[in-house]
Every structure is written in structure tokens, then in C-alpha cells.
XYZ file of C-alpha atoms in Angstrom:
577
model
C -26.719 -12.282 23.373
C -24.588 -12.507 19.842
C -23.542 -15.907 18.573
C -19.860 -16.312 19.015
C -19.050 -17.320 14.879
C -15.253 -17.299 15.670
C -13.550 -18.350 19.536
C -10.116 -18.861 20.117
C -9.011 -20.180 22.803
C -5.449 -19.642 24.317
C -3.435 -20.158 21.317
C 0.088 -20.275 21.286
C 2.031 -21.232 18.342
C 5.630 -21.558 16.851
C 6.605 -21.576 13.897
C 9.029 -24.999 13.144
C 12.476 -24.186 14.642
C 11.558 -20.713 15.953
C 11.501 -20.479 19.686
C 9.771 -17.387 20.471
C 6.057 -18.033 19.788
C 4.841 -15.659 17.231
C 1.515 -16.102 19.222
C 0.959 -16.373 22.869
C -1.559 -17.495 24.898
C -4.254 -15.625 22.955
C -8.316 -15.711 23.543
C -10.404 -13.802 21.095
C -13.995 -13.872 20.010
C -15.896 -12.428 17.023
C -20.030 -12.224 16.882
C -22.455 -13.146 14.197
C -22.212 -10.374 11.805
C -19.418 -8.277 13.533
C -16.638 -6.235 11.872
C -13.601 -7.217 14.079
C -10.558 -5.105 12.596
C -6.657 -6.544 13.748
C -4.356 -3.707 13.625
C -0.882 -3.282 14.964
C 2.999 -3.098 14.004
C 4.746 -5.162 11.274
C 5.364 -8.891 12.392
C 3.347 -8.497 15.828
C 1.840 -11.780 14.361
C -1.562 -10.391 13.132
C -0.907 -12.574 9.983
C -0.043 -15.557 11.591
C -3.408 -15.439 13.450
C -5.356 -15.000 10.042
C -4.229 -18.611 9.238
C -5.507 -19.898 12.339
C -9.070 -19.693 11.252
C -9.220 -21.622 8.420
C -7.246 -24.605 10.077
C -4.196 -23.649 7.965
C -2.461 -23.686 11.115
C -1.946 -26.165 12.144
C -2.683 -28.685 9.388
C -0.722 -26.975 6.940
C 1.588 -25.304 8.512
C 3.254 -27.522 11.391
C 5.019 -25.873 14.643
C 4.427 -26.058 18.394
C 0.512 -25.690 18.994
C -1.666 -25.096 21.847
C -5.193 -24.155 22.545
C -8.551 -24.028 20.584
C -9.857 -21.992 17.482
C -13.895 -22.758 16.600
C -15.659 -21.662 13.265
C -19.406 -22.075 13.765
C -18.674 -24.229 16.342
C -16.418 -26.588 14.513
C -12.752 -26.434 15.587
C -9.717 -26.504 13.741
C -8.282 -28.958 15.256
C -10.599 -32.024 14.289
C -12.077 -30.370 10.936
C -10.210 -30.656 7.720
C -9.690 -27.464 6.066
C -12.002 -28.531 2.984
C -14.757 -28.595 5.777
C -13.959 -25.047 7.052
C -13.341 -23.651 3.784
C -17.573 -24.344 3.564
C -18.129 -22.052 6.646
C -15.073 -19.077 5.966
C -12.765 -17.514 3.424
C -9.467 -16.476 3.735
C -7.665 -13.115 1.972
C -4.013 -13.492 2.093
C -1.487 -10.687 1.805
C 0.078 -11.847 -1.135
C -2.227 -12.727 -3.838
C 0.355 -14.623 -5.251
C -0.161 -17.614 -3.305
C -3.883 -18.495 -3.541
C -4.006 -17.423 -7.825
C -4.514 -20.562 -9.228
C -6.477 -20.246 -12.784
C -5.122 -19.854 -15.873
C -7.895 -16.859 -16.835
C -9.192 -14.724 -14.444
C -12.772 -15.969 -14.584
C -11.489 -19.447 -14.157
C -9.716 -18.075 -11.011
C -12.745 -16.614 -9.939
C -14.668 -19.739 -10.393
C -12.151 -22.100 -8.554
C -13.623 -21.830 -5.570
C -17.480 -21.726 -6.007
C -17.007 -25.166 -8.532
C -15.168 -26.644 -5.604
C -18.037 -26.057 -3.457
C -20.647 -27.783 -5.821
C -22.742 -24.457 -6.784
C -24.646 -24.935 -10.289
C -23.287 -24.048 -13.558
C -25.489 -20.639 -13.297
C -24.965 -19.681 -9.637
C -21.402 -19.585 -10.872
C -21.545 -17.275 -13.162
C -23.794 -15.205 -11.553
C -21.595 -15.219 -9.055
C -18.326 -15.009 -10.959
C -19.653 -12.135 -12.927
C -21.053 -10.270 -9.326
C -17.619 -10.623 -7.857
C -15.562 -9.518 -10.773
C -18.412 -6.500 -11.095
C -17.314 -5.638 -7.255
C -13.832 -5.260 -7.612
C -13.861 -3.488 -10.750
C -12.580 -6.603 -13.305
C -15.605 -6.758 -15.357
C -14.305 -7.383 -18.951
C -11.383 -9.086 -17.505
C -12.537 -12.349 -17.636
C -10.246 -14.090 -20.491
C -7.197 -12.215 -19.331
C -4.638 -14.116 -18.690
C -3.547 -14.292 -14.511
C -0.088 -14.109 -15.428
C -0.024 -10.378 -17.308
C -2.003 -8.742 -14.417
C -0.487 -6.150 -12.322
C 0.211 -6.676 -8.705
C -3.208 -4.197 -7.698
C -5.467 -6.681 -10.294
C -4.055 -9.757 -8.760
C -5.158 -8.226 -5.369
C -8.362 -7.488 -6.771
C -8.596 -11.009 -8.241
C -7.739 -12.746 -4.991
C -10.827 -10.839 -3.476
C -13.090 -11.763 -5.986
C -12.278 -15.009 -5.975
C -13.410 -15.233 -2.090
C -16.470 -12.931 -2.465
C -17.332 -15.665 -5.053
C -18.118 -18.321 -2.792
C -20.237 -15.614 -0.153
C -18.736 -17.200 3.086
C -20.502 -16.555 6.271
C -16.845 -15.496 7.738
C -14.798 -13.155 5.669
C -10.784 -13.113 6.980
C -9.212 -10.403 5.216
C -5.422 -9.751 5.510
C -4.076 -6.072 4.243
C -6.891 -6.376 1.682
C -6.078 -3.386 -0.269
C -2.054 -2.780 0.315
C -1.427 -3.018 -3.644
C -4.795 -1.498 -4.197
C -5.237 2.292 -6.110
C -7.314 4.710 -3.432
C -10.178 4.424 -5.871
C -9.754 0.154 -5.296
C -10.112 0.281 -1.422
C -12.817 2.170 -1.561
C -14.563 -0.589 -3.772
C -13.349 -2.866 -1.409
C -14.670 -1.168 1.443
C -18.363 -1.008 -0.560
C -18.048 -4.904 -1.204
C -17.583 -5.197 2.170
C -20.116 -3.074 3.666
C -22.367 -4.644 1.041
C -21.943 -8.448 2.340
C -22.107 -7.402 5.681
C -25.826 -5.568 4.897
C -27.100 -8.019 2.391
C -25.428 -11.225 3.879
C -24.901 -10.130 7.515
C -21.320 -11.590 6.430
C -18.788 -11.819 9.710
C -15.606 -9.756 8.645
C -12.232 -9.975 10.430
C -9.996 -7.498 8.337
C -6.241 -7.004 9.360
C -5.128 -3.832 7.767
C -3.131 -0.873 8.761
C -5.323 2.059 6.788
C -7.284 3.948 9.636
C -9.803 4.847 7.763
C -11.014 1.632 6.379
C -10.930 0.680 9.907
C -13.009 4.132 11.026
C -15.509 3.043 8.510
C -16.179 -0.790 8.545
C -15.278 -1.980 12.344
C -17.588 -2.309 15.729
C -14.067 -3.217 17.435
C -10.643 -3.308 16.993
C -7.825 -6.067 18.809
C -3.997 -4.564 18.856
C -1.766 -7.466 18.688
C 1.573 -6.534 19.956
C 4.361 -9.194 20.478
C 1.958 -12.239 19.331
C -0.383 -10.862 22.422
C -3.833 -8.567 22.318
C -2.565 -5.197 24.045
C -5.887 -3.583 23.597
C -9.592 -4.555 22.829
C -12.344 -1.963 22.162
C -14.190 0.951 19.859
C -11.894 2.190 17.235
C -12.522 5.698 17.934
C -11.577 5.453 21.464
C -8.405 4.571 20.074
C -8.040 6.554 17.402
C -8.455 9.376 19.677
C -5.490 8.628 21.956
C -2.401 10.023 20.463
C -0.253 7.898 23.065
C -1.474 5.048 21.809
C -1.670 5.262 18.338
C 2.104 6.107 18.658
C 2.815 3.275 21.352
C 0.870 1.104 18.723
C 3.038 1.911 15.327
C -0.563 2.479 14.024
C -1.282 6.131 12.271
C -3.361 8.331 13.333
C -6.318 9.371 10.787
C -5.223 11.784 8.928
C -7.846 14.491 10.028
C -6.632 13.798 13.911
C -3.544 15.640 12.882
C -5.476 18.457 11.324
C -7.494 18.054 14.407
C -4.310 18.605 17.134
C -2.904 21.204 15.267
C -6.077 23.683 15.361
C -6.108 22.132 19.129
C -2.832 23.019 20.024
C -3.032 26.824 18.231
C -6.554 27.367 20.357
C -8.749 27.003 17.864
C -10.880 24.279 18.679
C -11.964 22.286 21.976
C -11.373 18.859 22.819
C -14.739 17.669 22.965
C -14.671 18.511 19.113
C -14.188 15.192 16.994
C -12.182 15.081 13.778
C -11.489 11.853 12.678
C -12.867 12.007 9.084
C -13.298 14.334 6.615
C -16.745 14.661 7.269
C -15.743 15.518 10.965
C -13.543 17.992 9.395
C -15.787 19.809 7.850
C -18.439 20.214 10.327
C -15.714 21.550 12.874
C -13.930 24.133 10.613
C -17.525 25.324 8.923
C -18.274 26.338 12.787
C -15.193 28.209 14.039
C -14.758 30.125 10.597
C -18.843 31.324 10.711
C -19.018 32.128 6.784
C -15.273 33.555 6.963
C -13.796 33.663 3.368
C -10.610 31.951 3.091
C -7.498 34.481 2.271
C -5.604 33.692 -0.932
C -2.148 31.580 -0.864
C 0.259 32.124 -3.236
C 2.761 30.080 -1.946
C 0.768 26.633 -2.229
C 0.357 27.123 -5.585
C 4.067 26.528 -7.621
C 4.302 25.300 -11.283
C 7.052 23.146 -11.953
C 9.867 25.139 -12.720
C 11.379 25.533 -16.127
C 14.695 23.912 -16.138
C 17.723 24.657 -17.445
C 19.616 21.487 -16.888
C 20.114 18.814 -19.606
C 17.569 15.646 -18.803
C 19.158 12.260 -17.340
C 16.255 10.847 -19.307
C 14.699 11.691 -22.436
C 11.387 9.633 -23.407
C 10.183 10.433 -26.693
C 6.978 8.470 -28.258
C 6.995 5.560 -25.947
C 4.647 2.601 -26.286
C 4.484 -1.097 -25.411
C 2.355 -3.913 -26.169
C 2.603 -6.929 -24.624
C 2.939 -10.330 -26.423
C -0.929 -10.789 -25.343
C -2.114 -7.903 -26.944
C -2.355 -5.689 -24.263
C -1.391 -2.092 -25.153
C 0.433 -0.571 -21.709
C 1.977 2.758 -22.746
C 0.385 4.973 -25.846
C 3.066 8.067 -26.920
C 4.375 8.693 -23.454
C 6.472 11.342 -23.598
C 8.292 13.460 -21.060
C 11.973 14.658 -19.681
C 13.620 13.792 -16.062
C 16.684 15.960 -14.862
C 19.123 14.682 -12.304
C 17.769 15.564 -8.558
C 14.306 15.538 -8.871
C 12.071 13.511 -6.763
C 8.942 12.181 -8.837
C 5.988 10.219 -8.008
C 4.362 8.341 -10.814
C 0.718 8.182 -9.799
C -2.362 6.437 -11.240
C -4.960 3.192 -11.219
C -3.448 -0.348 -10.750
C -3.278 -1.526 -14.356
C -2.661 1.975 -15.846
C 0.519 1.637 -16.985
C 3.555 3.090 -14.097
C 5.126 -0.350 -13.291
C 5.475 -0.349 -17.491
C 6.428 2.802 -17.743
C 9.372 2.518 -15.132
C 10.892 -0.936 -16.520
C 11.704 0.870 -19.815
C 13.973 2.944 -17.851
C 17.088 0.068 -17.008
C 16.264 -1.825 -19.923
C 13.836 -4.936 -18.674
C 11.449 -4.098 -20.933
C 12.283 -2.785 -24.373
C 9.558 -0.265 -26.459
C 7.400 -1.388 -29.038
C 7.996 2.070 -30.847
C 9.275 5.177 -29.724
C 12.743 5.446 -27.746
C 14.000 5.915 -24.063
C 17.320 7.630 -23.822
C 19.726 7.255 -20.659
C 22.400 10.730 -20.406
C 21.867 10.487 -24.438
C 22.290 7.023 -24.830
C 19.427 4.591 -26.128
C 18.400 1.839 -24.256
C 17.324 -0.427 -27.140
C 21.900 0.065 -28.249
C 22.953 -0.742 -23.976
C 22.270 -4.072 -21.792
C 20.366 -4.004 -18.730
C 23.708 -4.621 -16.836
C 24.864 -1.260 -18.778
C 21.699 0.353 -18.137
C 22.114 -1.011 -14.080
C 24.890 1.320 -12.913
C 22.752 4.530 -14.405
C 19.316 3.374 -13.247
C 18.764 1.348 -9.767
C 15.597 -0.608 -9.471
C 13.958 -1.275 -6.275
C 11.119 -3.844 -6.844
C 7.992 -3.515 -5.244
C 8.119 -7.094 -3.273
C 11.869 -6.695 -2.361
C 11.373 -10.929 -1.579
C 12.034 -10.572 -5.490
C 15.188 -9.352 -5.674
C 17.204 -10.519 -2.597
C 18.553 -14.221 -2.786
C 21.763 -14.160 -1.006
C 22.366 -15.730 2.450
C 23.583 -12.838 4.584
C 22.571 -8.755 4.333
C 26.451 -8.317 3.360
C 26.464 -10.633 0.431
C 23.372 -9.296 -1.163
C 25.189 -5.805 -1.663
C 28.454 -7.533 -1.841
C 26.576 -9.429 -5.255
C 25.837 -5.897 -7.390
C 29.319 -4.292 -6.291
C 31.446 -7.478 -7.533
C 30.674 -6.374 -10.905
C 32.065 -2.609 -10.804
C 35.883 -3.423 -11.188
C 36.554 -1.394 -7.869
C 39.673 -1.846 -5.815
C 39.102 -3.851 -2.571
C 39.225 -0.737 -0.007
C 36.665 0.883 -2.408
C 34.816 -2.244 -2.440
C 34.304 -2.402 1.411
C 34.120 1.426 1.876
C 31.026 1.567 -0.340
C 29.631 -1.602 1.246
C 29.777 0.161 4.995
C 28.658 3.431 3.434
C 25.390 1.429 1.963
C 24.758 -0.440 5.445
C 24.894 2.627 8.147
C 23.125 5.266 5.249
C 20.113 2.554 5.285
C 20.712 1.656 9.007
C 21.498 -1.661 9.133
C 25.365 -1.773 9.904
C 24.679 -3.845 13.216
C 22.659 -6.385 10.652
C 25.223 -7.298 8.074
C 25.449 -10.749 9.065
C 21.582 -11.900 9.531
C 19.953 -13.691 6.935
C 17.746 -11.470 4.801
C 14.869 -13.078 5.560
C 15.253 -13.274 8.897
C 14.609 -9.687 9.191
C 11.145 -8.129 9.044
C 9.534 -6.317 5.898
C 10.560 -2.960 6.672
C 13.985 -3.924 7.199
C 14.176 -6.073 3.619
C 12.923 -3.124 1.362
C 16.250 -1.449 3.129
C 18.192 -4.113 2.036
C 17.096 -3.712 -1.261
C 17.827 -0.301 -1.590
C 20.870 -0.501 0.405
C 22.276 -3.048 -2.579
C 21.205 -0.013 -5.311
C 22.175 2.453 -3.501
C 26.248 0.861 -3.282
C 25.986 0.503 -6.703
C 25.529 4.211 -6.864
C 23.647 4.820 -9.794
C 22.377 8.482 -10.317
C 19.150 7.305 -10.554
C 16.482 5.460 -8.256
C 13.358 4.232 -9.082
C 11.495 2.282 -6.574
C 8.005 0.897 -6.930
C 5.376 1.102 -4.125
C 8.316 1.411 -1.620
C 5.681 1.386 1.529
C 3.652 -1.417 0.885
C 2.340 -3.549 3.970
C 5.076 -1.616 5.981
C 3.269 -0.019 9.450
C 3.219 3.060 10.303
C 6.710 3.909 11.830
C 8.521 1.662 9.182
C 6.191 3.561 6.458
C 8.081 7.448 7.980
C 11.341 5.309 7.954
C 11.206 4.532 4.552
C 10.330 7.997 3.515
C 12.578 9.612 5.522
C 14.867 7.176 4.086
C 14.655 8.289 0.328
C 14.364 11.691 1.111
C 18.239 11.297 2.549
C 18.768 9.096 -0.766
C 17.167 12.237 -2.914
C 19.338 14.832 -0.437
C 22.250 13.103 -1.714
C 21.726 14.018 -5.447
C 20.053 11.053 -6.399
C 16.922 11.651 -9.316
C 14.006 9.150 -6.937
C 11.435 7.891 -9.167
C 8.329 6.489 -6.526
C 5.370 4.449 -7.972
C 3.264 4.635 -4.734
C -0.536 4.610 -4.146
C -0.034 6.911 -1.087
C -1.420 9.763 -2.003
C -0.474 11.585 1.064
C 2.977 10.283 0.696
C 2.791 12.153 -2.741
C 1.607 15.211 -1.483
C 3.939 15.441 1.455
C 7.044 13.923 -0.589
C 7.432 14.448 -4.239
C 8.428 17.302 -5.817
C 6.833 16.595 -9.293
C 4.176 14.079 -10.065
C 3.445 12.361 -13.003
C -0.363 10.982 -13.277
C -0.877 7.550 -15.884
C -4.042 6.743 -16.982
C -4.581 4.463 -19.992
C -1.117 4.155 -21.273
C -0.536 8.088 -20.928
C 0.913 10.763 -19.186
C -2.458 12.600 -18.505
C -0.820 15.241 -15.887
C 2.804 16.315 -15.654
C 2.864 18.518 -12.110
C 3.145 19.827 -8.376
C 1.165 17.958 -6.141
C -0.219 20.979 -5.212
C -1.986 21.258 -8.779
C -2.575 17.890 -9.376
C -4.443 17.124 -6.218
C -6.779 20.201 -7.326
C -7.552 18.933 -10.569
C -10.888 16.774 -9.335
C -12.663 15.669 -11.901
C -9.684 14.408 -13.885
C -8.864 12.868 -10.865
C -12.032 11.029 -10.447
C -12.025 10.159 -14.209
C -8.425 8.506 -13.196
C -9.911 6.387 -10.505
C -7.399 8.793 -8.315
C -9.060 9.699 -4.514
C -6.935 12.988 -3.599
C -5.579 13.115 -0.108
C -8.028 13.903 2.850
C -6.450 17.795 2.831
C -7.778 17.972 -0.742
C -10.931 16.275 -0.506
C -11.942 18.371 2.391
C -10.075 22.392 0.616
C -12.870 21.032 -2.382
C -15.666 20.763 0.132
C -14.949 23.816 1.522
C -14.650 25.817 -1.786
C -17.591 27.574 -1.184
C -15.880 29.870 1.348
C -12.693 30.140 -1.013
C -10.287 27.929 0.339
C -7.409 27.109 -1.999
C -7.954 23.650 -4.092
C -4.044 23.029 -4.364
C -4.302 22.864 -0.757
C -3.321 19.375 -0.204
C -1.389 19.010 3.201
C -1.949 19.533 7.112
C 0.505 22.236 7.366
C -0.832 23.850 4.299
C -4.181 23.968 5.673
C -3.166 25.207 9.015
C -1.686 28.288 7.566
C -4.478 29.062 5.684
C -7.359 28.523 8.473
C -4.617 30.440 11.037
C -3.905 33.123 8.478
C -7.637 34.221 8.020
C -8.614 33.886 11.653
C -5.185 36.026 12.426
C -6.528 38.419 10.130
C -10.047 38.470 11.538
């Protein structure tokens, strides 16, 4: 019989002056060594569970509380959080909040110091951790000039530092490049083999989950609505829909070919692996047929750019040079992703374009204009900016005075003034909201805020960074669908995302950073077929690409790169046969 490391107890808990519990009356236990994975839909209270096991609540964190949590036997309630912090370590969301060193090696070393470890075990384990989550070299950077993905990274290390027995791991890798969870994933795998580490990881990726967990708890409404083997789950279409959790991304794949004939249900294709197993048997040495169609260059265009960057290049007042020569042209309507590692340069890139950062040489100019000769509140009604945390750009009291706030400034005539306001609220959805408190309202619902209060402003361009971040699966389609109607409406979208499905299935151009430069300038379709500068960009293609490269042996189409895509092809050729 397994030790139970982690019990709890039925727990219900309040937050201070909130009266529906954001946990109730819920009893959950984790074994020595286990990989228990927490899934479900944005603000089901998955979070608020996390900071139950390091005593956080409810010694920090004060509200109605009832039941019993136990770490190694030692409960929450009695055992200061210094004591528990000996026994497990805590991954929050935002790394934000638990950055605390000036450099990132004394960040990393916080923790382990605190915990009495000799001078050497610290550095061997400083330099280990920073090795794992690829921040080698990193260690007299300064905290405050990483990127949001290297803070993430950072936050990790700083944990894997001080090798607790019980890992708690909250959406680990939401800021993280494709090539970053996977590392992440590794480190994981690693403590678990080499340390028989206990892992409770609360993300909304399926395949992390596919890979790394024995079970997986849905929390729905503060309660567990389902307890068992992540496949079994994965499998059930109902489910994964009832759940707001996505299916993997080879399922779909998977149910097409199902629903055309093609393959029985006893047939399993959850990974790419699966994939191509399956697909390898029904096509018997079959040659793929060739497909024009999926293979488009970006057009030539005869329309004068929006946005001319000529030369561009920025060095920070720390010596850290972001952009080298970037140079390229963006023409009103287009709907771009800016791809690449964290640190490589897009969040840079894109802050040039309204004027918050200036260039160190080079110029950036806005329907002819340059931005060094216009002010950011000039630059404002050309170029909307949606940050990536929209927490960081919302700070009035109600949903109708944070749009209310941009449009004050646009000398427009009171009926205008309210027309564009309404017009803002019902195109995001939120006219029945316009009197909540921002933050009252969930994630998904606060990034539509924030582009609600661009989008009355009505600038002709949009450029919103990682705009599906920590959002679940339903608010993630919401959101897209969402600036697809903004790009419908002849808005020019600029995305900085890490999805690279999102990419593939979204954008209509795609611009790849890597070291300061524009390194590709392209469809998806031709980008996601360009592996090995893709790997030398720390850039994982989507699973449609990764598994058209596997299977280029019987011809298939490397700019192949979504599920309809591939069910065209694999239909076309057994049509033909």
C-alpha cells in the first residue's frame, strides 16, 4: 500500500467577504511518488487548492476554513509554513509574486540558503536548476529585465533548487516557449526518476498531462467532478467538452478519420506517436498525393504599409541587445503572429510600434510618420496595445469606466461617446457586465475588457501579446474567435502567442524572432515545414507538423500543419486508391 504524502480532508474555504466557497467540502489524496495532475475550467478553484498545501491557506491568507490538509503527516493547520516549506515547494502562476533576488542566481539561491544547505550544495544546486530550465549563463542578469517566459523559468528553478519531496506546480509553463515546457516536462520526469519527487501539477496543456500523470482530479465549482486515468478521460469527447478541458490534439485527428470510416474505435490516438502507428497501418506503404493548395506564399502586395520598420535595434540600459536590423513592412488587414523563444525579442519588437519603447538606431514609421517625432498618446489612437497580463492595464472601478478612461481623450461628441462605448461592450460580449468591477470578473472575461477599451478607441491597428494565456479551453476559442471578428472588421491584429496551433489555425502571416531578428517572414504553412530552423529557434511545430515530418517517408506534405489539412490529404489518397 502507497504512503499517502498529501491528504486533505473536507476542505471548504472562503475567501474574506466572499460567500460562495471557492472550495467545498473537498477530500483528496496523493501517494509517495505519484504524478497527480488538477485540470479543469478557469476559476473552478484549482489554484486556490495549490495554496492549501503549503499552509498558505490559511495562515496567510485568512477566510472561512474547515477541514484538514497533511504534508508527510504534518498538517497545515498546527505547522508554520517555514516548517512545510522543508517537506514541499510551491509553483505559483504568476512568477511575479515569489521573485525575490536582485540577480537571478541570487533568486535561485533564496531558497536553498534559507534551508541551511552548504555554500557548495548551493551552487551545485543553483547551477543544476538554472542548467534545467535553460538559464545557464543567466546568472548575473538582473530579475527585473527578464521576460515574462524567463521569470517563469526562474520561478521553477528557484523551487527545483531546494529538491522538495512534494513538487506543487500551478500552470507551470503558461508563459513558457513549446521548446520551455518540454524542458519542464524533462525536469520533471527527471525528479520524479532520480528523486521519486511527488508532483501535483495544475495545468490545462493535455499533453503535459498525457505524459507526466498516473491520475488526474477535475475540479469543477470548488468540487472534484471526476477522479481517474487521464486517458480514460481524454478519450471521452463528452467530457472533455463538459470539462472546458481540450482534447489532445491528435483525438481530433483521431474522430475525424473515425467519423469518415477510416479507422475503428478500439484504435488510440492521443499522441503523435499514436498517430503515427494508426495512419502507417490503414495507408499500407500508400504514397501521399501532392497538395497544392496547403502550400501559399505570402502574397505580393500592392497596398501601401501601415508600418514601415527599417533597421531596427534596441539595447537596453543593461546592455542587453533585444532587436539586431529588424526589418519588415505590415499593410492594413493582415493578421500576424510574431513567433519565437521567450527572451528572443517579440514583446521588444511590438513596444516600438505605439511608442513605449523608442529604437536605439534604425526607425519605425506609423502611415509615414516616425515614432521617435509622435507621443505615445499620438501613437495610441493608430496602434492599440493589449498587454499580456491585462491585470496591467485595467485600474478603473467598473467595466464601463475602464473604456470610458481611453475614449475621454478623443474629443467626441457625447452620443458618439456612448455609441462607441455600447459598440465596444456587446462586440466583446460583455454588455450585461458594464457595471461589475473588473476584477470581479474571471481571466477570460478581463483580457475582453482590455481589448474592449482598444478596440473603442478604434485604432487601425491591434497588437496583443500572448492573448490566451492561463485562459481554459472554451475561453482560449472565445478569445480567438474574438480577434478573428476584431481582424473581420478591418483591423491589422498583431498576436505574440506561444500557441503554435493557434498560429497555424489563425494567422495569416507569421513572423519568427530569434536573437534579435526576423529569421522567417511567412505562411504558417511554410514556416511550420521549415524543421531544423525551427529546432535551431527552440520552436516545437504543431502536432500536424511534427507528425506530416514523420511521415515524410511516404510523401506527405511538410507545410501540412492542421487537422483539416491532414484529413484532406489522408482522404484524398485513400479516395483515389
Amino acid at each position: 500500500m502507497s504512503l499517502k504524502q498529501v491528504s486533505i480532508q473536507n476542505v471548504t474555504y472562503s475567501y474574506p467577504e466572499q460567500e460562495t466557497p471557492a472550495l467545498k467540502d473537498i477530500s483528496l489524496s496523493v501517494n509517495s511518488g505519484e504524478v497527480l495532475a488538477i485540470m479543469g475550467p478557469t476559476g473552478a478553484g484549482k489554484t486556490t487548492l495549490a495554496l492549501l498545501l503549503n499552509g498558505l491557506i490559511p495562515q496567510f491568507y485568512e477566510g472561512r476554513y474547515v477541514g484538514n490538509v497533511t504534508i508527510n503527516g504534518l498538517s497545515t493547520n498546527s505547522h508554520s509554513i517555514q516548517d512545510l516549506v522543508e517537506h514541499i515547494g510551491l509553483v505559483l502562476q504568476d512568477p511575479e509574486t515569489q521573485i525575490f533576488g536582485i540577480t537571478v542566481f541570487e533568486d535561485t539561491a533564496f531558497g536553498p540558503s534559507n534551508l541551511g544547505y552548504p555554500r557548495e550544495k548551493i551552487f551545485s544546486e543553483v547551477e543544476e536548476a538554472l542548467s534545467r530550465v535553460r538559464l545557464s549563463g543567466f546568472e548575473d542578469r538582473l530579475t527585473s529585465t527578464l521576460s515574462g517566459g524567463e521569470k517563469q523559468r526562474l520561478a521553477i528553478a528557484g523551487v527545483l533548487a531546494m529538491q522538495p519531496e512534494i513538487l506543487v506546480l500551478d500552470e507551470p509553463t503558461s508563459e513558457l516557449d513549446s521548446f520551455g515546457r518540454v524542458e519542464i516536462i524533462d525536469a520533471v520526469q527527471h525528479l520524479r526518476s532520480r528523486h521519486q519527487t511527488t508532483v501535483i501539477l495544475i495545468d490545462h496543456e493535455v499533453e503535459s498531462v498525457i505524459e507526466l500523470a498516473d491520475r488526474v482530479a477535475v475540479i469543477i465549482d470548488g468540487k472534484v467532478a471526476w477522479l481517474g486515468d487521464p486517458r480514460e478521460l481524454f478519450r471521452n469527447a463528452r467530457l472533455t467538452k463538459e470539462f472546458s478541458i481540450r482534447p489532445p490534439k491528435m483525438f481530433n485527428l483521431w474522430q475525424g478519420l473515425a467519423d469518415a470510416g477510416l479507422v475503428h474505435e478500439k484504435e488510440e490516438m492521443l499522441t503523435v506517436d499514436n498517430a503515427e502507428a494508426v495512419l502507417r497501418e490503414i495507408m499500407r506503404g500508400k504514397k501521399f498525393l501532392p497538395q497544392p493548395g496547403i502550400n501559399p506564399k505570402v502574397e505580393e502586395e500592392t497596398r501601401h504599409p501601415i508600418i514601415e520598420i527599417d533597421g531596427l535595434c534596441h539595447t537596453y540600459p543593461t546592455g542587453v541587445e533585444a532587436l539586431s536590423g529588424v526589418s519588415c513592412s505590415i499593410r492594413q488587414g493582415e493578421l500576424i503572429a510574431v513567433i519565437g523563444q521567450n527572451g528572443a525579442g517579440k514583446s521588444t519588437l511590438v513596444k516600438h510600434l505605439n511608442g513605449l519603447l523608442q529604437p536605439s538606431s534604425g526607425s519605425i514609421k506609423v502611415k509615414g510618420v516616425d515614432t521617435r517625432s509622435a507621443s505615445v498618446h499620438e501613437l495610441a489612437h493608430q496602434i492599440g496595445y493589449v498587454f499580456q497580463n491585462p491585470d496591467h492595464q485595467i485600474f478603473s472601478m467598473t467595466v464601463e469606466d475602464e473604456l470610458r478612461y481611453g475614449l475621454k481623450n478623443l474629443g467626441l461628441s457625447e452620443a458618439d461617446h456612448e455609441a462607441r462605448l455600447t459598440e465596444a461592450l456587446e462586440f466583446v460580449g460583455l454588455q450585461d457586465q458594464r457595471d461589475r468591477h473588473p476584477f470581479s470578473l474571471g481571466k477570460g472575461e478581463r483580457q475582453k475588457v482590455a481589448v474592449a477599451s482598444i478596440l473603442a478607441i478604434a485604432p487601425p491597428v491591434i497588437c496583443i501579446d500572448e492573448p490566451t494565456t492561463g485562459l481554459d479551453w472554451t475561453e482560449k476559442i472565445q478569445m480567438m474567435e474574438l480577434i478573428q471578428k476584431v481582424h473581420q472588421k478591418g483591423h491589422t491584429v498583431i498576436m505574440i502567442t506561444h500557441d503554435m496551433d493557434l498560429v497555424a489555425e489563425y494567422a495569416q502571416r507569421v513572423l519568427l524572432v530569434s536573437q534579435g531578428e526576423i529569421l522567417l517572414d511567412d505562411t504558417p504553412s511554410r514556416i511550420f515545414s521549415e524543421a531544423d530552423l525551427l529546432r535551431k529557434s527552440h520552436i516545437i511545430p504543431p502536432a500536424v507538423s511534427q507528425l506530416a515530418e514523420r511521415l515524410g517517408d511516404l510523401d506527405c506534405p511538410g507545410t501540412i500543419c492542421t487537422i483539416s489539412q491532414m484529413m484532406d490529404a489522408i482522404t484524398t489518397l485513400l479516395r483515389v486508391s
